[in-house]
Each structure stands twice: as structure tokens, then as C-alpha cells.
Coordinates of C-alpha atoms and ligand atoms in Angstrom, one line a residue:
X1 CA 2.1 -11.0 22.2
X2 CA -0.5 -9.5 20.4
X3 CA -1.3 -6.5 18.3
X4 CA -2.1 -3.0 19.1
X5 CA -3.0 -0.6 16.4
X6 CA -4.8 3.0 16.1
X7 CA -8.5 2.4 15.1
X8 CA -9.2 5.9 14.0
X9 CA -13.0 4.9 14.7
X10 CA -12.1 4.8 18.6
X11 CA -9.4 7.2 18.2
X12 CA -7.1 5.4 20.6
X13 CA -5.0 2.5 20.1
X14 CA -6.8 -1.2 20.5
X15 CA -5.8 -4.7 20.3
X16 CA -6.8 -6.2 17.0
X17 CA -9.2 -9.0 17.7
X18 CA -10.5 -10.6 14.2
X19 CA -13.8 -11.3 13.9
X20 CA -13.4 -15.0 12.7
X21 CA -14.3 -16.9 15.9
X22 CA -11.1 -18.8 15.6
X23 CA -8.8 -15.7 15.5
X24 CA -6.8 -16.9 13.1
X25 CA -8.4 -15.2 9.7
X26 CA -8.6 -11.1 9.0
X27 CA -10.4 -9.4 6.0
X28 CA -9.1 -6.4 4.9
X29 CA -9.8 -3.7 2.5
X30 CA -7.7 -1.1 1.1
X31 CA -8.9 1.7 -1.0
X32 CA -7.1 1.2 -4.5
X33 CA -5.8 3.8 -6.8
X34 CA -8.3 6.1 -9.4
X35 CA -6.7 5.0 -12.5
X36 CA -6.9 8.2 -14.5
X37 CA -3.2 9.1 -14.0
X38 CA -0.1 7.5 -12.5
X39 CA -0.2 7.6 -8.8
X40 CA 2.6 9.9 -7.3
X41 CA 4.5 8.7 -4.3
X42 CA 1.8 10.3 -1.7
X43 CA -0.5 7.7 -3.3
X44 CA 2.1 4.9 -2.9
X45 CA 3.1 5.9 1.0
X46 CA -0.8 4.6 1.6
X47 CA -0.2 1.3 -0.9
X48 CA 3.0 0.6 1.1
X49 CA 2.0 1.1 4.3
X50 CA -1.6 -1.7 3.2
X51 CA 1.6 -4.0 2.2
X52 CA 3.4 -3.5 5.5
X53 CA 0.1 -4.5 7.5
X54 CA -0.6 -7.2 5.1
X55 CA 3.5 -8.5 5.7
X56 CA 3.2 -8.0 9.4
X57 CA -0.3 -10.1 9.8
X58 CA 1.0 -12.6 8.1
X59 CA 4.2 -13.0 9.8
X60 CA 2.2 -12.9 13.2
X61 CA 0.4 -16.0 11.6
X62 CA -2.8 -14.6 10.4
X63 CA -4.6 -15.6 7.2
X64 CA -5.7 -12.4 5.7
X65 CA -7.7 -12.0 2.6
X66 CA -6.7 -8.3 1.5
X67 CA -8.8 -6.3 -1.1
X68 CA -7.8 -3.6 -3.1
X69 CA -10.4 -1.2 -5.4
X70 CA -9.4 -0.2 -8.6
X71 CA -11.5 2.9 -9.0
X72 CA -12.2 3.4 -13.1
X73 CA -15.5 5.4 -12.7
X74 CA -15.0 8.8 -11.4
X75 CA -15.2 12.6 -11.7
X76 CA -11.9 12.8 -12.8
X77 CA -11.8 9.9 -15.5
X78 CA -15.1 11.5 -17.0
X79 CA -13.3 14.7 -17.0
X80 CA -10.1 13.1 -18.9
X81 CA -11.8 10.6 -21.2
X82 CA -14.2 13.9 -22.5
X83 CA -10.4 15.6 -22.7
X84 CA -8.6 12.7 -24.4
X85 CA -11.6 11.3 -26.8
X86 CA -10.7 8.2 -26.2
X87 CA -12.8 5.0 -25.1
X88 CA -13.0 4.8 -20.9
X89 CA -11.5 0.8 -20.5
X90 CA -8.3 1.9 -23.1
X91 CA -8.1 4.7 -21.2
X92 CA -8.4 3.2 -17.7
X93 CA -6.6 -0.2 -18.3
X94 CA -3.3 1.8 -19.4
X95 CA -3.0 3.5 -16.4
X96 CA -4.2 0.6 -14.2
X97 CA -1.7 -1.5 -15.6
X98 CA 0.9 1.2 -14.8
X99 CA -0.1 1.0 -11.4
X100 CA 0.4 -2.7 -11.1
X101 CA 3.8 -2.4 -12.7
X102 CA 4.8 0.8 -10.1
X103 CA 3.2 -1.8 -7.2
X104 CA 5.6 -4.3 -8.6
X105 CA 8.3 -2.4 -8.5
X106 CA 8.1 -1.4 -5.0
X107 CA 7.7 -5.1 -4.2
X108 CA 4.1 -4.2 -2.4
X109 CA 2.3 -8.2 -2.4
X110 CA -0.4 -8.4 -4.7
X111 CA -3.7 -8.0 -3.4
X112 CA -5.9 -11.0 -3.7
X113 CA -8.8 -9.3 -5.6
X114 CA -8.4 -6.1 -7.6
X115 CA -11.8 -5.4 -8.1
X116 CA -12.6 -2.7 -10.8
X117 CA -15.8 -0.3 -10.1
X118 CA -17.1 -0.9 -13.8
X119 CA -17.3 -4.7 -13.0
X120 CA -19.6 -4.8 -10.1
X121 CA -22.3 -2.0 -11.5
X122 CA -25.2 -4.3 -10.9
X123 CA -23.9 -5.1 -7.0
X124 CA -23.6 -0.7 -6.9
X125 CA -27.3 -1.0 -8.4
X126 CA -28.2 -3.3 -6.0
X127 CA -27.1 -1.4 -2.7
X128 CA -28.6 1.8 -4.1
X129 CA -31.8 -0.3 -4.5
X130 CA -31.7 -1.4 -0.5
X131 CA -31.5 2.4 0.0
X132 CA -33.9 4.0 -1.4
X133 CA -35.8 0.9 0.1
X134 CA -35.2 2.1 3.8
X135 CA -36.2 5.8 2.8
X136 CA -32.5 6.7 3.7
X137 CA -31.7 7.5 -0.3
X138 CA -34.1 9.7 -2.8
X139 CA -34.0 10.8 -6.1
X140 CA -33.6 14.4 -7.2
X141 CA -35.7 15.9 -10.0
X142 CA -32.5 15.3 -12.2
X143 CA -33.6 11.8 -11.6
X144 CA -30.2 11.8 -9.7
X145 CA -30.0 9.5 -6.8
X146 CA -29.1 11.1 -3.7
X147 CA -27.7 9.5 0.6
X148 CA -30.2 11.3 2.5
X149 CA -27.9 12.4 5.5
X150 CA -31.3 13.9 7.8
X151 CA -33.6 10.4 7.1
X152 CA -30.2 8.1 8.3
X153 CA -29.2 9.8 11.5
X154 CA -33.0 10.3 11.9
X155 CA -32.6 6.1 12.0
X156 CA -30.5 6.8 14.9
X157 CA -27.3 5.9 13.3
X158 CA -24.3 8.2 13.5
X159 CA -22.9 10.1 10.3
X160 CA -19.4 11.2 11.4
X161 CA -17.9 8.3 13.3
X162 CA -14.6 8.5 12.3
X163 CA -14.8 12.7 12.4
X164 CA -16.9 15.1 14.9
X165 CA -18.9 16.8 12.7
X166 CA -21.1 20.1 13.3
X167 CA -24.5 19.5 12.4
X168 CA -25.4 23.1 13.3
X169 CA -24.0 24.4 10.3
X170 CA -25.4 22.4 8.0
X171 CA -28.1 23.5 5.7
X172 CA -30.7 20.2 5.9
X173 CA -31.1 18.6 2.4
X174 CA -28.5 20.4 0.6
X175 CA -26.9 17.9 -2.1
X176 CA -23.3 18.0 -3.6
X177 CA -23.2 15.9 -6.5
X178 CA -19.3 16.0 -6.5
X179 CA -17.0 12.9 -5.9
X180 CA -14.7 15.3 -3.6
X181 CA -16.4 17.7 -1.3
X182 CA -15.3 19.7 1.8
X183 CA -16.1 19.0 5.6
X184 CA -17.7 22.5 5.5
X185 CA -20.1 21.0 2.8
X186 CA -21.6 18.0 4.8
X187 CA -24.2 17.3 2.0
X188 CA -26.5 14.9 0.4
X189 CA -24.0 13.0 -1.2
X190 CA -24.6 11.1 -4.6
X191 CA -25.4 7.5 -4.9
X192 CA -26.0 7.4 -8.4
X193 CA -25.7 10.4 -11.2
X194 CA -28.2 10.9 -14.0
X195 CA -26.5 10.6 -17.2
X196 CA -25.4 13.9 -18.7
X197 CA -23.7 15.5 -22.0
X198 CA -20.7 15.5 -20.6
X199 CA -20.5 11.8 -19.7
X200 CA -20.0 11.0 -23.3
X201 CA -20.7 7.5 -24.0
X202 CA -19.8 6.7 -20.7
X203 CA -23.2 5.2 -18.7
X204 CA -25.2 2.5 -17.4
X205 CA -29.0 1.3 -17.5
X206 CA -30.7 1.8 -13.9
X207 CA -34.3 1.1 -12.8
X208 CA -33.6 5.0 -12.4
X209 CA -32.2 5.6 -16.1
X210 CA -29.0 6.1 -17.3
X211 CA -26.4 7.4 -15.1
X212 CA -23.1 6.2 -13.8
X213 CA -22.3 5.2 -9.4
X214 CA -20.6 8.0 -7.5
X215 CA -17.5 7.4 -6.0
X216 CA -18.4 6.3 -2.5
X217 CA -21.1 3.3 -2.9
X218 CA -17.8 1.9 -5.4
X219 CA -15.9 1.2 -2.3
X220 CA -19.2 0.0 -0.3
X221 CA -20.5 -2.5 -2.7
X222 CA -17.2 -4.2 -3.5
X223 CA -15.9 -4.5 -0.4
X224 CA -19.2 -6.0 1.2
X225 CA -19.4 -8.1 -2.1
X226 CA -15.6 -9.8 -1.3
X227 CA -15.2 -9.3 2.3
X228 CA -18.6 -9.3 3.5
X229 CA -21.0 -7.1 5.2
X230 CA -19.1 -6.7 8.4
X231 CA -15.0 -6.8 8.4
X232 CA -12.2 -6.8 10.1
X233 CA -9.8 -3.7 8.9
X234 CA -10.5 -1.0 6.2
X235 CA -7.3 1.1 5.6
X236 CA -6.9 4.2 3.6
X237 CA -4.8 8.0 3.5
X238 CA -5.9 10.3 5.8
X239 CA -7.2 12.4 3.3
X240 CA -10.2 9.7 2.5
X241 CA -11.3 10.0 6.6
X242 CA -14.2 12.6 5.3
X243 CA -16.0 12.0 3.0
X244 CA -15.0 9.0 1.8
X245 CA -14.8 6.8 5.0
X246 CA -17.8 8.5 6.4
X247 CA -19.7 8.0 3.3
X248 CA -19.1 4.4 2.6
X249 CA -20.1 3.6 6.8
X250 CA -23.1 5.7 6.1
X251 CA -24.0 3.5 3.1
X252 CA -22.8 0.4 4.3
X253 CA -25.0 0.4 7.7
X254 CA -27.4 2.1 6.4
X255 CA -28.6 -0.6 3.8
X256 CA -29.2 -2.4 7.1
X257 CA -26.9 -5.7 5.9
X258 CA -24.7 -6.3 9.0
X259 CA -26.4 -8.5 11.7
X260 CA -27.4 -6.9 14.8
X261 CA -24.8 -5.5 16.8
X262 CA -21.8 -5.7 14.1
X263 CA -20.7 -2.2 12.7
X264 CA -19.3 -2.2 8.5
X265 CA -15.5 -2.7 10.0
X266 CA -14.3 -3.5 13.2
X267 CA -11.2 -1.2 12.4
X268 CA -9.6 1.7 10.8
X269 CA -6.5 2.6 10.3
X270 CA -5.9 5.6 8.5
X271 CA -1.8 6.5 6.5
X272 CA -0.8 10.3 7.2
X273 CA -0.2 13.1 4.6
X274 CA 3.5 12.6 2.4
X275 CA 5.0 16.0 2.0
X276 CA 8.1 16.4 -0.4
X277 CA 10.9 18.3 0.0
X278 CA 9.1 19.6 3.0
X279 CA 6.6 20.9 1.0
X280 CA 2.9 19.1 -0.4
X281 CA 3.3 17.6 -3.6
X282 CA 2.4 20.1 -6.1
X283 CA 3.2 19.8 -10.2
X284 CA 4.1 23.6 -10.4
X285 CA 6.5 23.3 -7.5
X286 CA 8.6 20.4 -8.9
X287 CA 8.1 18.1 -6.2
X288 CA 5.6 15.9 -7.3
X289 CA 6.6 12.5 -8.1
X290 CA 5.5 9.2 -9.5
X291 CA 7.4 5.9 -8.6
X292 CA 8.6 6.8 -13.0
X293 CA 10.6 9.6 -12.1
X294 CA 11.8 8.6 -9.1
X295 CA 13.7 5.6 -11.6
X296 CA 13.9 8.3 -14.0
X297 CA 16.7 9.9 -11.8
X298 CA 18.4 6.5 -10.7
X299 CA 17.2 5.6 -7.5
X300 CA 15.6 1.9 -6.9
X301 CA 12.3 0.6 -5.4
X302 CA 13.9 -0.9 -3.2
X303 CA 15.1 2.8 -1.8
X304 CA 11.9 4.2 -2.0
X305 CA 10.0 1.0 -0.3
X306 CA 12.8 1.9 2.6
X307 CA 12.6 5.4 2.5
X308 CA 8.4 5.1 3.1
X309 CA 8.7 2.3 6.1
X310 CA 11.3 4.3 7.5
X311 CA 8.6 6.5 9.1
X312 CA 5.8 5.8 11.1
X313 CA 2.2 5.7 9.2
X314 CA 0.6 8.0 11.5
X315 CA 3.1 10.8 11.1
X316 CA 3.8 12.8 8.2
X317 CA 7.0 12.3 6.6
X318 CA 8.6 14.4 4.5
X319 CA 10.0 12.8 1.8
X320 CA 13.5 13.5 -0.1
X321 CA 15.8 13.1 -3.0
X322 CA 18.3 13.4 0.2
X323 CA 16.6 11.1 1.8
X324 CA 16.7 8.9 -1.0
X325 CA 20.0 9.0 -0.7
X326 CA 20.4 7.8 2.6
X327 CA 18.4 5.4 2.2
X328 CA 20.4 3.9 -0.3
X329 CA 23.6 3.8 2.2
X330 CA 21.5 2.3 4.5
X331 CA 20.7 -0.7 2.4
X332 CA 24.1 -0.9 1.6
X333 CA 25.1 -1.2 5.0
X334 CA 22.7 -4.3 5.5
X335 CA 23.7 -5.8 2.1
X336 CA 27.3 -5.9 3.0
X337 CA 26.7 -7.6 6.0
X338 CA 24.4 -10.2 4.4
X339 CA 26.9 -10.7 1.7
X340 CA 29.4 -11.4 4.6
X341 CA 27.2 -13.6 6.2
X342 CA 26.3 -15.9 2.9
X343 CA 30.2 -16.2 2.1
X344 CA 30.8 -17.6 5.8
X345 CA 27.6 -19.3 6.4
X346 CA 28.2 -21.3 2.8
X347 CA 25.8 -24.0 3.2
X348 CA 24.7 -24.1 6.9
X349 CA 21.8 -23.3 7.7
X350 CA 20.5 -22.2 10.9
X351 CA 17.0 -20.8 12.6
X352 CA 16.8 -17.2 13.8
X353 CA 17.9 -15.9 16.6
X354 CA 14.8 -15.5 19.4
X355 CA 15.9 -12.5 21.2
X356 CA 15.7 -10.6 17.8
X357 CA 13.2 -11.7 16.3
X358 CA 11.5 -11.3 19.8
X359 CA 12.3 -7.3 20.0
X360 CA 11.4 -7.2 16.6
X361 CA 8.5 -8.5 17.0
X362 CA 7.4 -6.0 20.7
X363 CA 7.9 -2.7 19.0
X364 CA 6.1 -3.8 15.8
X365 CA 3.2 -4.9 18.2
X366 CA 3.3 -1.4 19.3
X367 CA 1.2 0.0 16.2
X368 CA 3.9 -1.0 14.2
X369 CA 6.5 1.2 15.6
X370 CA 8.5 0.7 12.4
X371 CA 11.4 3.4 13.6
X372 CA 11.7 1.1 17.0
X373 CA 12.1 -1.9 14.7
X374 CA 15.0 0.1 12.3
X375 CA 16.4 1.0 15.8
X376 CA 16.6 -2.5 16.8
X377 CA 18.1 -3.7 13.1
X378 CA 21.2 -1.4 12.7
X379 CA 22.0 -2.1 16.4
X380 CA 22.2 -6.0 15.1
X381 CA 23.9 -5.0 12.2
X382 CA 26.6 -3.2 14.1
X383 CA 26.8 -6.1 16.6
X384 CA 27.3 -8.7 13.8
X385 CA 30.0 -6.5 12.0
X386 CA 31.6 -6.1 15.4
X387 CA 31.6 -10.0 15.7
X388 CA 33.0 -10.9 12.3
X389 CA 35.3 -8.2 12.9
X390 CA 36.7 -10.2 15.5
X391 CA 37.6 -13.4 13.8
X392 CA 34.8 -14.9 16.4
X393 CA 32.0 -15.4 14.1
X394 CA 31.4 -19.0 12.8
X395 CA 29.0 -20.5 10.3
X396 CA 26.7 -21.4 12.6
X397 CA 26.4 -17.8 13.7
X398 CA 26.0 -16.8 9.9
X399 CA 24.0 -18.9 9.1
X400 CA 21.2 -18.6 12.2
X401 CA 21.8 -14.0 11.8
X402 CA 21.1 -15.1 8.4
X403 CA 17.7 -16.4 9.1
X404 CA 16.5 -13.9 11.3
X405 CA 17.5 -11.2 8.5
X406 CA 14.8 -13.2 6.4
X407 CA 12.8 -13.6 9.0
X408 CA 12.1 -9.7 9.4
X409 CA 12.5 -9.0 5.4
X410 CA 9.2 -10.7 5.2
X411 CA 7.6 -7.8 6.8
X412 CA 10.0 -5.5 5.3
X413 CA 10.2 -6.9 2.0
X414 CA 13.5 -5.4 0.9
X415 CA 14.8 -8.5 -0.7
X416 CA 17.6 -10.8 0.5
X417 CA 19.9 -7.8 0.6
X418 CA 21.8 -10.0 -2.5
X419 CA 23.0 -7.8 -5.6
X420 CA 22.5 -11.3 -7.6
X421 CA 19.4 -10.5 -8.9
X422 CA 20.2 -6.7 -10.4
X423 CA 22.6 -8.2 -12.6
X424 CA 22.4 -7.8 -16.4
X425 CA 22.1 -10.9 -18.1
X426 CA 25.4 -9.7 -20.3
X427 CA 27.4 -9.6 -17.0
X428 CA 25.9 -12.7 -15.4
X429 CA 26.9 -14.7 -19.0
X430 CA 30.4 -13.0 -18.6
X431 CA 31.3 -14.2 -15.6
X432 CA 29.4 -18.2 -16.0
X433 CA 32.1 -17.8 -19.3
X434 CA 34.8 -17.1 -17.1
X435 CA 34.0 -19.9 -14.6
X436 CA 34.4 -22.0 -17.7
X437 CA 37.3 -20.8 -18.8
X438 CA 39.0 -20.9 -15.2
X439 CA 37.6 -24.6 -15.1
X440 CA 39.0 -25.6 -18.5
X441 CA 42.5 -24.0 -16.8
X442 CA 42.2 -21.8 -19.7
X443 CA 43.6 -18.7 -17.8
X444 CA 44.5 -16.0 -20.1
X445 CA 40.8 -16.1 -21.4
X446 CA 39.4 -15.7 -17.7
X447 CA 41.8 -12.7 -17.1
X448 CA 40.1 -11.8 -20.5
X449 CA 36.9 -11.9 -19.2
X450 CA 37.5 -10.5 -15.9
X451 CA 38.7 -7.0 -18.1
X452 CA 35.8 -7.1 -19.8
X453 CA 33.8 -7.3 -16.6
X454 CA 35.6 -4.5 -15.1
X455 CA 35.5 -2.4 -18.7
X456 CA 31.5 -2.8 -18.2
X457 CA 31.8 -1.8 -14.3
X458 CA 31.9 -4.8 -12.5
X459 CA 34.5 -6.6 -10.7
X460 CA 34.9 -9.9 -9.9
X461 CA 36.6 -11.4 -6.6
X462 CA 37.1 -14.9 -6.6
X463 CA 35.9 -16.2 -2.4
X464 CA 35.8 -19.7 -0.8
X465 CA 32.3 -19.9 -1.9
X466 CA 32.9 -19.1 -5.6
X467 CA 33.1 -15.8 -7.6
X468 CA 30.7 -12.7 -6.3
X469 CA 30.0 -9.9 -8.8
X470 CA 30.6 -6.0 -7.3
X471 CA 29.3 -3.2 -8.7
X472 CA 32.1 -0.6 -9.1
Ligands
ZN501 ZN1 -12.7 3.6 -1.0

């Protein structure tokens, strides 16, 4: 079976056919966080989804080499490093190290290479240098250098292949020096920016003088430095389609690296807006949210990773405290079942079951049609509940409903649906004490410990396959 997704550059859905010769190998590039704050949950619907497309070509046997930016050099950093006073790497590595941790949480797979804008300055310089070269860049009497949008379509090369653009309204040669522009403002957009007062200490030598990359060429020259000048998938939020997209094609092909007939990326796939609490994320509305407060309030990763893949990418979601909630009663329901299986499967071991790993494996074809996939999931968890219900199920059957759970988790990535590994280090030594003590036939001690455990909220019941810990 093979794999359909939206390619936003086609607007329609496409089989994804990897450049590699072979088939077998995909390159892909995800644009990273700008580390001048901690990302909010909108931010991490995009970083989640990467991981889910990264899981899922992987479990359909690809080898994929995934890249992620870490944008340090921006408007915004320059803006809050002049605010703060303090030096741009402290300031930047504290946040990108939060964002690692908040990735970590949410059990996202690290990216191969997280490569950080500040590091790859000369490879920036470099691309700038192969534009100005083909007349398609120029400098402005700030000694600024600007993409000449006019002298690259005049190339006859397309600026707005991902978005229809109208030309007619654009003023020819008008430059925005901004990072973030409008659609209404289809500009000269800057390559490189003359150093000014307010960048502080904050710039690089050029062969054009001091200055500091814009935003765009970032993403350009690091992902044609690690991936190559042609690739197989760039993904991003929908709210980098213009001008970020458009701007690092424009760049890209308009240095002129790809060879004849390739475009920058084969594919793009494009996550939809995150709205909370049916509203967008806005501080003075108390619904904006970073992975932080989301623990701050009790809830897991775990819930939020399922709360974000229980929607499809292309849609916007609206996300909840409520549906935080469910979301946890949902896991529960799979974890009980999986802690059903493990007590009768003991130590058999089994290989999934084909039919679901099958269906599983159809809908997620389909552009991965992740509420298809839940659809198909609590269906098997009802069936298997029905079955142990029964008295019918045996180890065997455990053990192979078992594997096809992991099977699917390794998209997913929920974890093995096991409580084992949330529990304090105090509890777990209570209890390996109380095996002791029981083994020892030193009873009244284990009953000790067993109050203890249950004082501290956990309960201990004693099954076939030795003690399991519940959380009360
Ligand atoms: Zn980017």
C-alpha cells in the first residue's frame, strides 16, 4: 500500500514517491522553533504532527533523515536581547533547551540535526553571494541586501507556488525589511540586514559589512546544507505558507543549485491553525498555553500528545482543558486493557494481528487519517475487552493483541500504556521491600508496607504475574 498525502504545492493529495532512486530513503525538513520564548501548544501541534510523519515513514519502512531549525537570529530575539541586556547565545540556549525538554516531554523523536541559524552564517553568506550573482538579489543604499521579486519571476520562475498571489497590486521594487510581513505586502524581502543601533552587539562581518541573515535564507541554507539542494518533504504550520515557504522556494531555486528539472522539495505538507478554548491563543484572553502550564495544572504529555493526534493536521482543532480531560479517560481505557493483556499474556509472546495492523495501516495511507485510525483502535479495544470478558481469551491471544498495540504505538508514541514507569522511586522501593518481606514470610512487615503504600496513594494487588502498583 502506499502513501497519499496533501502536497500543498499541488494542492491535491499525491502519492509520496522519494526521490532516492531506490525508494527506500526520505529527507525531510521541519521548520524548528524561534527560541526567544517557550513555544505554546499552537507551536507544538506543528512539532507533533513532524513527529507523527516522521513515526509513520518509519513504520512504513522508510529511512528518513529529518531536520529541524533552531531559529536564534530573528526580529524578535533582537527585540528581546535589546529588552533583557543580556548576551544573545545565554539568552537563546535557555529557551532552546526548554524547547528540547517540552519536545521530550511530549515524547516527539529527536530530530537528527538541530541546526542553529547562528552556526551556519558563512553557508547564509554564501547563498546570498550566488544571489546577488544571478542579479535576482541587490543591495539597498542601507547597504541592506534585498530578494529582488521583479529580476526572479523575470527569470521565468514562479514566486507564489504554494499561494496565488496578485501581482497587480503590487507596487514593483517595494522592500519590507521585516521577518513577518503580510500577503498584501508582497515585497522585496531581506536577505541580509545592515547592522543597526538597535542590534546591539548582535552582528556578523559580510563582504557587504556588518549586518545579521533575515529569517527566510536561515531555513534555505540549512536545509540545502543537510538535506541537499533538492528534497523530499518540507513541513511546517500553515501560518509559514506565505512568506516563509514562498520565500525560502524563491531563494532556494533561485540560486540556481537544483539540477535541471528538480524543484527545492518535492513536497509540502502544511499543519492547520490550533485554536483554544474555541478561541486563537491570545495572552490577554487566558488561553494561551505552553506544554509548562499545561503540567502546571496536572495533566501529562502523554494527554496532550493524544489530545493533538486526535485530530487531523489539516483541520483546525480546537483544543481544551475538557478535552484534556477526555483524553486522559481515553488513555485509561487502553491502559487497562494493556494491563489486562500483560497479566494474561505473562511471558508469551506473539506477532500482531494482520487484519489490524492492516486497517491500521489503509486509513493512515489515506493522508494519515488519524481519526479513521482512533476509529479502528477503540473498536479493538472494545472487542478485546468483550473477549476477556468472556473467559475465551488465552495467552496466545494476549500476547499477539499485545504486539499489535506496540506495533501502532510506534506511530503513536504514547508509550506501552504501562503505569510502571510514572512511579516514584519512594513507591517503587516500597513495594521491592515488601516483596522482600513477603519472601522472607515476614508478613506483618509486608501488611506494614502495603499501608504505607496505600497512606501515600497507591495500592497494591498481589496477580499471578507478581504485584502491580494502582494509582488510587
Ligand atoms: Zn523555516
Amino acid at each position: 500500500m502506499s502513501l497519499k498525502i496533501f502536497n500543498t504545492l499541488s494542492r491535491s493529495v499525491e502519492e509520496l514517491i522519494p526521490l532516492d532512486p531506490s525508494r527506500r530513503t526520505i529527507r525531510m525538513y521541519c521548520c524548528g522553533p524561534t527560541v526567544h520564548n517557550f513555544a505554546h501548544i499552537g507551536n507544538f501541534r506543528t512539532f507533533v504532527f513532524a513527529d507523527l510523519m516522521r513515526r509513520y515513514l518509519e513504520f512504513k519502512g522508510f529511512a528518513v533523515t529529518h531536520v529541524m531549525n533552531i531559529t536564534d537570529i530573528e526580529d524578535k530575539i533582537i527585540t528581546a536581547v535589546q529588552k533583557t541586556g543580556r548576551d544573545l547565545k545565554a539568552y537563546t540556549g535557555e529557551y532552546e533547551a526548554a524547547f528540547l525538554a517540552d519536545l521530550d516531554v511530549l515524547n516527539c523523536v529527536r530530530p537528527h540535526q538541530l541546526p542553529r541559524a547562528t552556526d551556519h552564517i558563512a553557508e547564509i553568506i554564501e547563498l546570498i553571494g550566488k544571489l546577488l550573482e544571478r542579479g535576482i538579489a541587490y543591495r539597498s543604499p542601507d547597504g541592506s541586501i534585498y530578494f529582488s521579486i521583479e529580476k526572479y519571476r523575470a527569470s521565468g520562475a514562479t514566486y507564489g507556488q504554494l499561494l496565488k498571489l496578485n501581482f497587480d497590486e503590487m507596487r514593483v521594487g517595494e522592500r519590507v525589511s521585516s521577518d513577518e510581513y503580510a500577503k498584501e505586502s508582497v515585497a522585496d524581502f531581506a536577505l541580509w540586514k545592515a547592522r543597526t543601533p538597535n542590534d546591539g552587539a548582535v552582528f556578523w562581518p559580510s563582504p557587504w559589512g556588518e549586518g545579521r541573515p533575515g529569517w527566510h535564507i536561515e531555513c534555505s541554507a540549512m536545509s540545502m546544507k543537510l538535506l541537499g539542494p533538492s528534497f523530499d518533504l518540507h513541513l511546517g504550520g500553515e501560518d509559514l505558507v506565505f512568506p516563509h515557504h514562498e520565500d525560502e522556494i524563491a531563494q532556494s531555486e533561485g540560486a540556481g543549485v537544483q539540477e535541471h528539472g528538480h524543484r527545492f522539495v518535492k513536497y509540502w505538507m502544511h499543519g492547520a491553525h490550533l485554536l483554544v478554548e474555541g478561541k486563537k491563543m491570545a495572552k490577554s484572553l487566558g488561553n494561551y498555553f505552553t506544554v509548562r502550564d499545561l503540567l502546571g495544572k496536572g495533566y501529562s504529555g502523554r494527554e496532550i500528545r493524544f489530545l493533538l493526534l486526535s485530530a487531523h493536521y489539516r483541520e483546525s482543532f480546537n483544543f481544551t482543558l475538557e478535552g484534556l480531560n477526555g483524553a486522559r479517560t481515553a488513555l485509561a481505557r487502553i491502559d487497562e486493557l494493556i494491563g489486562k493483556l500483560r497479566d494474561l499474556a505473562a511471558s508469551e509472546t506473539s506477532t500482531p494481528e494482520d487484519e489490524m495492523v492492516q486497517r491500521f495501516t489503509g486509513v493512515m495511507d489515506d493522508d494519515l487519517n488519524v481519526s479513521a485510525a482512533w476509529g479502528i483502535i477503540f473498536e479493538w479495544v472494545r472487542e478485546k475487552n468483550r473477549i476477556l470478558a468472556d473467559g475465551k481469551a488465552t495467552a496466545l491471544f494476549a500476547a499477539s493483541a499485545l504486539a499489535s498495540w506496540a506495533r501502532i504505538d510506534a506511530v503513536f508514541g504514547l508509550a506501552n500504556g504501562s503505569k510502571t514507569a510514572e512511579v516514584p522511586a519512594e513507591i517503587a522501593e516500597l513495594l521491592e521491600a515488601r516483596q522482600t518481606a513477603k519472601k522472607a514470610k515476614n508478613f506483618k512487615r509486608a501488611d506494614e508496607l502495603r499501608a504505607e503504600l496505600k497512606l501515600k496513594g497507591w495500592l497494591v494487588e498481589d496477580t499471578p504475574s507478581g504485584p502491580k502498583l494502582k494509582k488510587i
